[in-house]
Amino acid sequence: MAAPPDPDQPRTVQLAAAILQHTTSIESYLQQNGLPSPSFAPGAPPKLPLPPNVEQQLAAALGALDELNALLLGPMGWLLNQVGHAYDLCSLHALYRYKIPAQLAVGEEVSVAEIARRCDADEDAMARLVQHAVTNYLLVRPRPGHVAHSATSAMLANVPVLHDFIGNVCEDMWPSAHKVVPALAHTAWPGAAADGATAAKSGRPPNQTAHNLAEGTDVPFFETLKGDQERARRFASAMSMLQTMPGFEPTAALEAYDWGALGHGATVVDVGGSAGTFAVALTDKHPDLHVIVQDLPDVIDKARAELPARSADRVALQSHDFFTPQPVTSADAYFFRMILHDWSDDYCLRILRQLISALKPGARVVINDLSIPPPGATTLYEERQVRCKDIAMMAMFNSKERTMDEWTGLVAEADPRFRLRSVVQLPASPIGLIEFTWEPEPAPAVAEAAE
Ligand SMILES: C[S@@+](CC[C@H](N)C(=O)[O-])C[C@H]1O[C@@H](n2cnc3c(N)ncnc32)[C@H](O)[C@@H]1O
């Protein structure tokens, strides 16, 4: 247990004490378990392997560090710091575009001029980008004018999905960031109000986004991908990287929900289930369940080729557009994993209402998606990570991340006969699992009031 902060000390000292306390606990855990101290040396673990209780100390240390940084910089310094961050991705982008990590051997020290030569790039510009990368721990500087691998660049060289993820961030997502605000007041789109008021309920279509402004296209991002095989491959690869992040792994949703309670032989529809990764994991753990994975036709064609033989009699694949009526009637559960955050409220309402004609009384609707923590439930640092994702969703799709209240409000608006049954927030992750049941007979108001 962390000792409470000394109220007689200034806030900065309280924060510094908390950082020392948490960091000491983390280091003790690592030492006791024969694990190395945190490091950026090539080969260092990409993430500290901590159990949930120590993970909480890490979150507290990082939150305190962020606040201390802001306080010590002061209002003006903190503001200027934000401005600097706007350029941070430039050197990472250079590393990605010129595949610099792949051009360095581990242990090799290379002059910045040699890096520029290997990249066939302007020497002065490349040297400056590479030196910036050093300041961001992306490379190390063993001696002046030279660079070598850090743990980060070594990972970028050796983990193709990470390389693809950075490519997706730098080349698909980042160009839209500076168009988020102009897109609010872009009046040339059909239906856009001069003051941007049509976006008030996030009802703007997915082809009127910051991304559309940035790329000068009027088709949604996913349509663009269909016409560009390499970009589509990189996006799919980047998404598979996300599946390894805490809470995003299929196993997290397996453990957070009592799938066995659906009953022997129950049917689960995985709406927008992509290649069936979750369905395979679910039926491996619960072989008596039947899962129908639904997605767009080209995704299902690909999934058909990839489905493991052991899952063939438990996992069915079905082409289905979730903006049309649900074809699987009377399933026990309809599962939406990382689907609805891709869509604004109006589109989510349409998706959810397409279920109604198929639902039997008591059917479950389970939403497994990000949830923005309520104010004060986490440090501002943690909340900022989720809010950055929220702005990215706005930029790319005019969609959003939601708080638990927004999730429950959204489903209630789709139809009041969806009744909230349970809410689970996954540990050390922004992911939640929200379960509703379909109750066509409204519960009597008197009985409810008496509870
Ligand atoms: C973010 S991915 C989530 C995939 C999967 N549920 C998971 O958790 O890995 C969104 C999925 O929705 C699918 N999708 C998009 N529009 C769709 C539509 N109109 N009907 C059905 N699926 C759709 C995409 O093809 C993609 O597989």
Short mmCIF file of C-alpha atoms and ligand atoms in Angstrom, two decimals:
data_model
loop_
_atom_site.label_atom_id
_atom_site.label_comp_id
_atom_site.label_asym_id
_atom_site.label_seq_id
_atom_site.Cartn_x
_atom_site.Cartn_y
_atom_site.Cartn_z
CA MET A 1 0.00 0.00 0.00
CA ALA A 2 1.32 3.45 -0.94
CA ALA A 3 1.71 5.84 2.01
CA PRO A 4 -0.65 8.84 1.74
CA PRO A 5 0.98 12.06 0.51
CA ASP A 6 2.17 14.46 3.23
CA PRO A 7 -0.38 17.31 3.07
CA ASP A 8 2.15 19.75 4.56
CA GLN A 9 4.42 19.39 1.54
CA PRO A 10 3.90 21.34 -1.70
CA ARG A 11 2.14 19.40 -4.48
CA THR A 12 5.38 18.99 -6.46
CA VAL A 13 7.11 17.32 -3.52
CA GLN A 14 4.09 15.09 -2.87
CA LEU A 15 4.21 13.99 -6.50
CA ALA A 16 7.97 13.39 -6.43
CA ALA A 17 7.55 11.30 -3.25
CA ALA A 18 4.79 9.26 -4.89
CA ILE A 19 6.96 8.67 -7.96
CA LEU A 20 9.84 7.49 -5.75
CA GLN A 21 7.56 5.21 -3.77
CA HIS A 22 5.91 3.61 -6.81
CA THR A 23 9.16 3.28 -8.73
CA THR A 24 10.84 1.63 -5.75
CA SER A 25 7.98 -0.90 -5.54
CA ILE A 26 8.25 -1.65 -9.26
CA GLU A 27 12.03 -2.15 -9.06
CA SER A 28 11.64 -4.42 -6.00
CA TYR A 29 9.13 -6.56 -7.89
CA LEU A 30 11.49 -6.81 -10.87
CA GLN A 31 14.46 -7.69 -8.65
CA GLN A 32 12.53 -10.28 -6.64
CA ASN A 33 11.44 -11.97 -9.84
CA GLY A 34 14.85 -11.91 -11.51
CA LEU A 35 13.63 -9.45 -14.15
CA PRO A 36 15.82 -6.68 -15.61
CA SER A 37 15.44 -3.00 -14.68
CA PRO A 38 13.68 -0.88 -17.33
CA SER A 39 16.01 -0.05 -20.19
CA PHE A 40 16.11 1.00 -23.82
CA ALA A 41 19.02 -1.30 -24.64
CA PRO A 42 18.30 -3.48 -27.70
CA GLY A 43 16.55 -6.67 -26.60
CA ALA A 44 15.03 -5.09 -23.47
CA PRO A 45 11.41 -6.26 -22.89
CA PRO A 46 9.02 -4.07 -24.92
CA LYS A 47 6.81 -3.70 -21.85
CA LEU A 48 7.44 -4.27 -18.16
CA PRO A 49 5.96 -7.68 -17.31
CA LEU A 50 3.99 -6.64 -14.21
CA PRO A 51 1.06 -8.28 -12.38
CA PRO A 52 -2.11 -6.16 -11.97
CA ASN A 53 -1.25 -4.78 -8.50
CA VAL A 54 2.19 -3.57 -9.65
CA GLU A 55 0.69 -2.39 -12.96
CA GLN A 56 -1.47 -0.06 -10.84
CA GLN A 57 1.66 1.38 -9.23
CA LEU A 58 3.09 1.95 -12.69
CA ALA A 59 -0.08 3.80 -13.76
CA ALA A 60 0.08 5.94 -10.60
CA ALA A 61 3.79 6.71 -11.17
CA LEU A 62 3.20 7.74 -14.78
CA GLY A 63 0.22 9.91 -13.81
CA ALA A 64 2.25 11.64 -11.09
CA LEU A 65 5.20 12.08 -13.45
CA ASP A 66 2.98 13.73 -16.03
CA GLU A 67 1.50 16.14 -13.50
CA LEU A 68 4.93 16.93 -12.02
CA ASN A 69 6.28 17.59 -15.50
CA ALA A 70 3.42 20.04 -16.15
CA LEU A 71 3.85 21.81 -12.81
CA LEU A 72 7.61 22.18 -13.14
CA LEU A 73 7.35 23.43 -16.72
CA GLY A 74 4.68 25.93 -15.64
CA PRO A 75 1.77 27.11 -17.77
CA MET A 76 3.94 28.66 -20.48
CA GLY A 77 6.48 25.85 -20.59
CA TRP A 78 3.73 23.23 -20.71
CA LEU A 79 2.04 25.10 -23.58
CA LEU A 80 5.27 25.31 -25.55
CA ASN A 81 5.85 21.63 -24.82
CA GLN A 82 2.56 20.84 -26.60
CA VAL A 83 3.75 22.77 -29.62
CA GLY A 84 6.94 20.75 -29.70
CA HIS A 85 4.98 17.48 -29.58
CA ALA A 86 3.31 18.45 -32.87
CA TYR A 87 6.61 17.63 -34.60
CA ASP A 88 7.53 14.52 -32.64
CA LEU A 89 6.15 12.12 -35.23
CA CYS A 90 8.37 13.54 -38.02
CA SER A 91 11.44 11.55 -37.04
CA LEU A 92 9.41 8.38 -36.40
CA HIS A 93 7.86 8.84 -39.83
CA ALA A 94 11.36 9.12 -41.35
CA LEU A 95 12.40 5.92 -39.59
CA TYR A 96 9.33 4.18 -41.03
CA ARG A 97 9.46 5.59 -44.56
CA TYR A 98 13.20 4.97 -45.04
CA LYS A 99 13.15 1.69 -43.09
CA ILE A 100 16.10 2.99 -41.08
CA PRO A 101 15.83 0.37 -38.28
CA ALA A 102 16.12 -2.45 -40.83
CA GLN A 103 19.30 -0.89 -42.19
CA LEU A 104 21.13 -1.03 -38.85
CA ALA A 105 22.64 -4.18 -37.40
CA VAL A 106 22.36 -4.59 -33.61
CA GLY A 107 25.58 -3.25 -32.06
CA GLU A 108 26.55 -1.34 -35.22
CA GLU A 109 27.45 2.35 -34.80
CA VAL A 110 26.69 4.30 -37.95
CA SER A 111 27.45 7.93 -38.73
CA VAL A 112 24.42 10.08 -39.52
CA ALA A 113 26.00 10.82 -42.93
CA GLU A 114 26.13 7.08 -43.64
CA ILE A 115 22.44 6.72 -42.64
CA ALA A 116 21.56 9.44 -45.17
CA ARG A 117 23.64 7.65 -47.82
CA ARG A 118 21.96 4.28 -47.12
CA CYS A 119 18.56 6.00 -47.39
CA ASP A 120 19.53 7.93 -50.50
CA ALA A 121 18.21 11.03 -48.73
CA ASP A 122 19.35 14.62 -48.25
CA GLU A 123 22.22 14.41 -45.76
CA ASP A 124 21.46 17.54 -43.76
CA ALA A 125 17.72 16.83 -43.41
CA MET A 126 18.20 13.15 -42.61
CA ALA A 127 20.92 13.90 -40.05
CA ARG A 128 18.57 16.31 -38.27
CA LEU A 129 15.65 13.87 -38.29
CA VAL A 130 17.85 11.08 -36.96
CA GLN A 131 19.23 13.32 -34.20
CA HIS A 132 15.66 14.17 -33.21
CA ALA A 133 14.90 10.43 -33.10
CA VAL A 134 17.75 10.07 -30.58
CA THR A 135 16.12 12.63 -28.28
CA ASN A 136 12.91 10.58 -28.38
CA TYR A 137 14.62 7.27 -27.43
CA LEU A 138 13.99 5.86 -30.91
CA LEU A 139 17.74 5.48 -31.53
CA VAL A 140 20.76 5.97 -29.27
CA ARG A 141 23.87 8.12 -29.80
CA PRO A 142 26.91 6.07 -28.72
CA ARG A 143 29.20 8.97 -29.71
CA PRO A 144 28.71 12.35 -31.38
CA GLY A 145 27.55 12.13 -35.01
CA HIS A 146 26.75 8.41 -34.75
CA VAL A 147 23.62 6.42 -33.98
CA ALA A 148 22.87 2.83 -33.01
CA HIS A 149 19.82 0.73 -32.22
CA SER A 150 17.75 1.36 -29.12
CA ALA A 151 15.23 -1.24 -27.93
CA THR A 152 12.57 0.69 -29.86
CA SER A 153 14.34 0.74 -33.23
CA ALA A 154 15.37 -2.91 -32.78
CA MET A 155 11.69 -3.79 -32.26
CA LEU A 156 10.72 -1.79 -35.35
CA ALA A 157 13.31 -3.75 -37.34
CA ASN A 158 12.22 -7.16 -36.05
CA VAL A 159 8.47 -6.97 -35.58
CA PRO A 160 6.74 -6.45 -38.97
CA VAL A 161 3.31 -5.73 -37.45
CA LEU A 162 4.84 -2.94 -35.35
CA HIS A 163 6.45 -1.45 -38.46
CA ASP A 164 3.02 -1.63 -40.17
CA PHE A 165 1.32 -0.08 -37.15
CA ILE A 166 3.71 2.90 -37.23
CA GLY A 167 3.14 3.19 -40.99
CA ASN A 168 -0.62 3.23 -40.44
CA VAL A 169 -0.28 5.90 -37.74
CA CYS A 170 2.14 8.12 -39.69
CA GLU A 171 0.64 7.76 -43.16
CA ASP A 172 -3.07 6.95 -42.74
CA MET A 173 -4.01 8.66 -39.47
CA TRP A 174 -1.61 11.51 -38.76
CA PRO A 175 -2.28 13.53 -41.97
CA SER A 176 -5.89 13.94 -40.82
CA ALA A 177 -4.94 15.31 -37.38
CA HIS A 178 -4.47 18.91 -38.50
CA LYS A 179 -7.77 18.78 -40.44
CA VAL A 180 -9.92 17.90 -37.42
CA VAL A 181 -10.77 21.51 -36.61
CA PRO A 182 -11.12 22.75 -40.23
CA ALA A 183 -13.48 19.78 -40.87
CA LEU A 184 -15.84 21.08 -38.16
CA ALA A 185 -16.58 24.19 -40.17
CA HIS A 186 -16.20 22.77 -43.67
CA THR A 187 -19.33 24.07 -45.39
CA ALA A 188 -18.86 22.49 -48.83
CA TRP A 189 -20.22 19.09 -47.73
CA PRO A 190 -23.89 18.33 -48.36
CA GLY A 191 -25.89 18.98 -45.21
CA ALA A 192 -23.07 20.76 -43.37
CA ALA A 193 -24.23 23.83 -41.45
CA ALA A 194 -22.16 27.00 -41.69
CA ASP A 195 -21.25 26.73 -38.01
CA GLY A 196 -20.60 23.02 -38.03
CA ALA A 197 -23.71 22.40 -35.91
CA THR A 198 -24.67 19.24 -37.84
CA ALA A 199 -21.83 17.45 -36.10
CA ALA A 200 -23.38 18.18 -32.71
CA LYS A 201 -24.77 14.68 -32.37
CA SER A 202 -21.86 13.21 -34.32
CA GLY A 203 -24.30 12.46 -37.11
CA ARG A 204 -21.90 13.45 -39.83
CA PRO A 205 -21.35 10.69 -42.38
CA PRO A 206 -18.08 8.75 -42.52
CA ASN A 207 -17.11 10.40 -45.81
CA GLN A 208 -17.11 13.94 -44.39
CA THR A 209 -14.16 13.59 -42.05
CA ALA A 210 -10.84 15.26 -41.40
CA HIS A 211 -9.36 12.31 -43.30
CA ASN A 212 -11.51 13.19 -46.34
CA LEU A 213 -10.31 16.79 -46.20
CA ALA A 214 -6.68 15.69 -45.79
CA GLU A 215 -6.76 13.27 -48.72
CA GLY A 216 -9.19 15.23 -50.91
CA THR A 217 -11.49 12.23 -51.33
CA ASP A 218 -15.22 11.79 -50.81
CA VAL A 219 -15.16 8.08 -50.02
CA PRO A 220 -14.88 6.66 -46.48
CA PHE A 221 -11.47 5.42 -45.36
CA PHE A 222 -12.48 1.74 -45.61
CA GLU A 223 -13.60 2.26 -49.23
CA THR A 224 -10.21 3.81 -50.00
CA LEU A 225 -8.55 0.70 -48.60
CA LYS A 226 -10.50 -1.55 -50.98
CA GLY A 227 -8.76 0.12 -53.92
CA ASP A 228 -5.24 -0.09 -52.46
CA GLN A 229 -4.08 -3.60 -51.62
CA GLU A 230 -0.84 -2.59 -49.91
CA ARG A 231 -2.54 0.01 -47.74
CA ALA A 232 -5.26 -2.50 -46.85
CA ARG A 233 -2.63 -5.08 -45.93
CA ARG A 234 -0.80 -2.56 -43.75
CA PHE A 235 -4.05 -1.56 -42.01
CA ALA A 236 -5.01 -5.19 -41.30
CA SER A 237 -1.51 -5.85 -39.98
CA ALA A 238 -1.65 -2.73 -37.77
CA MET A 239 -5.01 -3.87 -36.36
CA SER A 240 -3.56 -7.28 -35.53
CA MET A 241 -0.86 -5.46 -33.52
CA LEU A 242 -3.59 -3.70 -31.54
CA GLN A 243 -5.01 -7.11 -30.62
CA THR A 244 -1.91 -7.69 -28.52
CA MET A 245 -2.43 -4.59 -26.32
CA PRO A 246 -3.75 -5.06 -22.74
CA GLY A 247 -7.51 -5.61 -22.83
CA PHE A 248 -7.58 -5.79 -26.62
CA GLU A 249 -6.48 -9.45 -26.75
CA PRO A 250 -9.29 -11.93 -27.53
CA THR A 251 -8.52 -13.68 -24.25
CA ALA A 252 -9.46 -10.54 -22.28
CA ALA A 253 -13.08 -10.70 -23.50
CA LEU A 254 -13.11 -14.46 -22.92
CA GLU A 255 -12.23 -14.02 -19.26
CA ALA A 256 -14.32 -10.92 -18.56
CA TYR A 257 -17.64 -12.50 -19.53
CA ASP A 258 -19.33 -15.71 -18.36
CA TRP A 259 -19.79 -17.27 -21.80
CA GLY A 260 -20.55 -20.64 -20.21
CA ALA A 261 -23.66 -19.13 -18.59
CA LEU A 262 -25.25 -18.80 -22.04
CA GLY A 263 -25.95 -22.53 -21.75
CA HIS A 264 -24.91 -25.75 -23.45
CA GLY A 265 -25.12 -25.51 -27.25
CA ALA A 266 -25.85 -21.77 -27.21
CA THR A 267 -25.45 -19.74 -30.40
CA VAL A 268 -23.40 -16.55 -30.45
CA VAL A 269 -23.39 -14.17 -33.42
CA ASP A 270 -20.10 -12.24 -33.68
CA VAL A 271 -21.30 -9.20 -35.64
CA GLY A 272 -18.41 -7.71 -37.63
CA GLY A 273 -16.26 -10.60 -36.40
CA SER A 274 -13.62 -10.13 -39.10
CA ALA A 275 -11.36 -13.17 -39.64
CA GLY A 276 -12.97 -15.04 -36.73
CA THR A 277 -10.02 -14.71 -34.33
CA PHE A 278 -12.32 -14.21 -31.36
CA ALA A 279 -14.76 -16.92 -32.46
CA VAL A 280 -11.93 -19.46 -32.68
CA ALA A 281 -10.63 -18.50 -29.22
CA LEU A 282 -14.18 -18.64 -27.78
CA THR A 283 -15.00 -22.09 -29.18
CA ASP A 284 -11.56 -23.41 -28.19
CA LYS A 285 -12.45 -22.52 -24.60
CA HIS A 286 -16.17 -23.41 -24.84
CA PRO A 287 -16.41 -26.19 -27.46
CA ASP A 288 -20.15 -26.56 -26.91
CA LEU A 289 -20.88 -23.03 -28.20
CA HIS A 290 -21.70 -22.31 -31.84
CA VAL A 291 -20.46 -19.01 -33.22
CA ILE A 292 -21.58 -17.37 -36.43
CA VAL A 293 -19.07 -14.79 -37.61
CA GLN A 294 -20.62 -12.10 -39.78
CA ASP A 295 -18.73 -9.54 -41.84
CA LEU A 296 -18.59 -7.98 -45.30
CA PRO A 297 -18.25 -10.45 -48.20
CA ASP A 298 -14.56 -9.90 -48.99
CA VAL A 299 -13.64 -10.25 -45.30
CA ILE A 300 -15.65 -13.48 -45.03
CA ASP A 301 -14.02 -14.88 -48.19
CA LYS A 302 -10.61 -14.26 -46.63
CA ALA A 303 -11.74 -15.70 -43.27
CA ARG A 304 -12.94 -18.86 -45.03
CA ALA A 305 -9.43 -19.48 -46.30
CA GLU A 306 -7.90 -18.90 -42.85
CA LEU A 307 -10.31 -20.65 -40.46
CA PRO A 308 -8.48 -23.49 -38.66
CA ALA A 309 -9.84 -26.97 -39.44
CA ARG A 310 -10.50 -27.64 -35.72
CA SER A 311 -13.09 -24.81 -35.69
CA ALA A 312 -14.95 -25.84 -38.83
CA ASP A 313 -17.91 -27.52 -37.07
CA ARG A 314 -18.22 -24.85 -34.35
CA VAL A 315 -17.63 -21.59 -36.26
CA ALA A 316 -19.77 -20.62 -39.25
CA LEU A 317 -18.97 -17.68 -41.51
CA GLN A 318 -21.67 -15.52 -43.02
CA SER A 319 -21.61 -12.44 -45.27
CA HIS A 320 -23.83 -9.82 -43.70
CA ASP A 321 -23.99 -6.04 -43.83
CA PHE A 322 -24.92 -4.91 -40.32
CA PHE A 323 -26.93 -2.01 -41.74
CA THR A 324 -29.46 -4.58 -43.00
CA PRO A 325 -31.81 -6.77 -40.89
CA GLN A 326 -30.07 -9.44 -38.81
CA PRO A 327 -30.56 -12.80 -40.60
CA VAL A 328 -29.76 -15.06 -37.61
CA THR A 329 -32.95 -15.21 -35.57
CA SER A 330 -33.22 -16.37 -31.97
CA ALA A 331 -29.49 -16.56 -31.21
CA ASP A 332 -28.59 -16.53 -27.53
CA ALA A 333 -26.13 -13.63 -27.83
CA TYR A 334 -25.10 -11.00 -30.37
CA PHE A 335 -21.54 -9.81 -29.78
CA PHE A 336 -20.10 -6.49 -30.98
CA ARG A 337 -16.35 -6.35 -30.43
CA MET A 338 -14.69 -3.05 -31.41
CA ILE A 339 -17.49 -2.35 -33.89
CA LEU A 340 -19.64 0.49 -32.61
CA HIS A 341 -16.76 2.86 -31.80
CA ASP A 342 -16.20 3.02 -35.58
CA TRP A 343 -19.60 4.69 -36.03
CA SER A 344 -21.28 7.90 -34.90
CA ASP A 345 -24.43 7.69 -32.74
CA ASP A 346 -26.89 7.83 -35.64
CA TYR A 347 -25.15 4.94 -37.40
CA CYS A 348 -24.92 2.90 -34.18
CA LEU A 349 -28.66 3.34 -33.64
CA ARG A 350 -29.26 1.96 -37.13
CA ILE A 351 -26.93 -1.01 -36.49
CA LEU A 352 -28.55 -1.88 -33.15
CA ARG A 353 -32.12 -1.55 -34.49
CA GLN A 354 -31.31 -4.05 -37.27
CA LEU A 355 -31.16 -6.70 -34.53
CA ILE A 356 -34.66 -6.20 -33.24
CA SER A 357 -36.66 -8.39 -35.63
CA ALA A 358 -34.27 -11.31 -34.92
CA LEU A 359 -34.23 -11.17 -31.12
CA LYS A 360 -35.92 -13.71 -28.86
CA PRO A 361 -36.89 -12.63 -25.33
CA GLY A 362 -33.83 -12.79 -23.06
CA ALA A 363 -31.33 -12.64 -25.92
CA ARG A 364 -28.07 -10.99 -24.89
CA VAL A 365 -26.39 -8.11 -26.69
CA VAL A 366 -22.78 -7.79 -25.55
CA ILE A 367 -20.68 -4.76 -26.45
CA ASN A 368 -16.91 -5.08 -25.99
CA ASP A 369 -15.40 -1.70 -26.71
CA LEU A 370 -13.39 1.20 -25.33
CA SER A 371 -14.88 3.25 -22.53
CA ILE A 372 -13.69 6.69 -21.54
CA PRO A 373 -13.16 6.77 -17.75
CA PRO A 374 -15.40 9.11 -15.76
CA PRO A 375 -13.70 12.35 -14.62
CA GLY A 376 -11.34 11.67 -11.71
CA ALA A 377 -11.45 7.87 -12.03
CA THR A 378 -7.96 7.84 -13.56
CA THR A 379 -5.08 10.28 -13.82
CA LEU A 380 -5.35 12.92 -16.53
CA TYR A 381 -2.44 11.14 -18.21
CA GLU A 382 -4.46 7.90 -18.55
CA GLU A 383 -7.59 9.74 -19.62
CA ARG A 384 -5.56 11.60 -22.28
CA GLN A 385 -4.55 8.28 -23.90
CA VAL A 386 -8.22 7.36 -24.42
CA ARG A 387 -9.18 10.89 -25.46
CA CYS A 388 -6.43 10.83 -28.12
CA LYS A 389 -8.06 7.66 -29.48
CA ASP A 390 -11.41 9.44 -29.41
CA ILE A 391 -10.03 12.31 -31.52
CA ALA A 392 -8.46 9.78 -33.92
CA MET A 393 -11.91 8.17 -34.36
CA MET A 394 -13.40 11.59 -35.07
CA ALA A 395 -10.65 12.36 -37.58
CA MET A 396 -10.90 9.11 -39.53
CA PHE A 397 -14.57 8.08 -39.29
CA ASN A 398 -16.60 10.85 -37.59
CA SER A 399 -17.08 8.24 -34.89
CA LYS A 400 -16.23 8.32 -31.21
CA GLU A 401 -15.10 6.59 -28.05
CA ARG A 402 -17.80 6.66 -25.38
CA THR A 403 -18.17 6.77 -21.60
CA MET A 404 -20.15 3.98 -19.94
CA ASP A 405 -23.06 6.40 -19.55
CA GLU A 406 -22.90 7.21 -23.26
CA TRP A 407 -22.88 3.48 -24.11
CA THR A 408 -25.90 2.73 -21.96
CA GLY A 409 -27.70 5.87 -23.18
CA LEU A 410 -27.02 4.93 -26.80
CA VAL A 411 -28.44 1.42 -26.45
CA ALA A 412 -31.47 2.70 -24.50
CA GLU A 413 -32.10 5.20 -27.31
CA ALA A 414 -31.92 2.40 -29.88
CA ASP A 415 -34.79 0.75 -28.03
CA PRO A 416 -35.84 0.89 -24.35
CA ARG A 417 -36.49 -2.88 -24.48
CA PHE A 418 -32.69 -3.41 -24.34
CA ARG A 419 -32.16 -3.71 -20.59
CA LEU A 420 -28.75 -3.18 -19.03
CA ARG A 421 -27.63 -6.41 -17.30
CA SER A 422 -23.94 -6.02 -16.42
CA VAL A 423 -20.92 -3.77 -16.87
CA VAL A 424 -17.30 -4.90 -16.57
CA GLN A 425 -14.25 -2.64 -16.86
CA LEU A 426 -11.18 -4.70 -17.77
CA PRO A 427 -8.17 -4.15 -15.46
CA ALA A 428 -5.27 -1.97 -16.69
CA SER A 429 -7.07 -1.24 -19.92
CA PRO A 430 -9.63 1.24 -21.31
CA ILE A 431 -11.79 -1.65 -22.53
CA GLY A 432 -15.22 -2.44 -21.14
CA LEU A 433 -17.81 -5.15 -21.61
CA ILE A 434 -21.46 -4.14 -21.41
CA GLU A 435 -24.27 -6.67 -21.51
CA PHE A 436 -27.93 -6.03 -22.33
CA THR A 437 -30.89 -8.39 -22.50
CA TRP A 438 -33.82 -8.08 -24.83
CA GLU A 439 -36.97 -7.71 -22.78
CA PRO A 440 -39.91 -7.14 -25.09
CA GLU A 441 -42.35 -6.80 -22.18
CA PRO A 442 -41.37 -3.56 -20.37
CA ALA A 443 -40.80 -4.20 -16.65
CA PRO A 444 -43.73 -2.80 -14.59
CA ALA A 445 -42.88 0.75 -13.52
CA VAL A 446 -44.32 0.27 -9.99
CA ALA A 447 -42.17 -2.79 -9.22
CA GLU A 448 -39.09 -0.94 -10.45
CA ALA A 449 -39.80 2.10 -8.28
CA ALA A 450 -40.28 -0.13 -5.22
CA GLU A 451 -36.81 -1.74 -5.54
C1 LIG B 1 -12.47 -2.74 -35.96
S1 LIG B 1 -12.88 -4.18 -36.85
C2 LIG B 1 -13.33 -5.26 -35.50
C3 LIG B 1 -13.23 -6.69 -35.89
C4 LIG B 1 -13.49 -7.73 -34.78
N1 LIG B 1 -14.79 -7.60 -34.16
C5 LIG B 1 -12.41 -7.66 -33.73
O1 LIG B 1 -12.68 -7.33 -32.59
O2 LIG B 1 -11.27 -7.93 -34.08
C6 LIG B 1 -14.44 -3.74 -37.57
C7 LIG B 1 -15.04 -4.83 -38.43
O3 LIG B 1 -16.32 -4.38 -38.91
C8 LIG B 1 -16.47 -4.85 -40.23
N2 LIG B 1 -17.49 -4.05 -40.93
C9 LIG B 1 -17.41 -2.78 -41.35
N3 LIG B 1 -18.57 -2.40 -41.93
C10 LIG B 1 -19.39 -3.47 -41.87
C11 LIG B 1 -20.73 -3.70 -42.29
N4 LIG B 1 -21.45 -2.73 -42.87
N5 LIG B 1 -21.28 -4.90 -42.07
C12 LIG B 1 -20.55 -5.90 -41.46
N6 LIG B 1 -19.27 -5.74 -41.03
C13 LIG B 1 -18.70 -4.54 -41.24
C14 LIG B 1 -15.08 -4.67 -40.81
O4 LIG B 1 -14.91 -5.44 -42.00
C15 LIG B 1 -14.20 -5.15 -39.66
O5 LIG B 1 -13.96 -6.53 -39.72
#
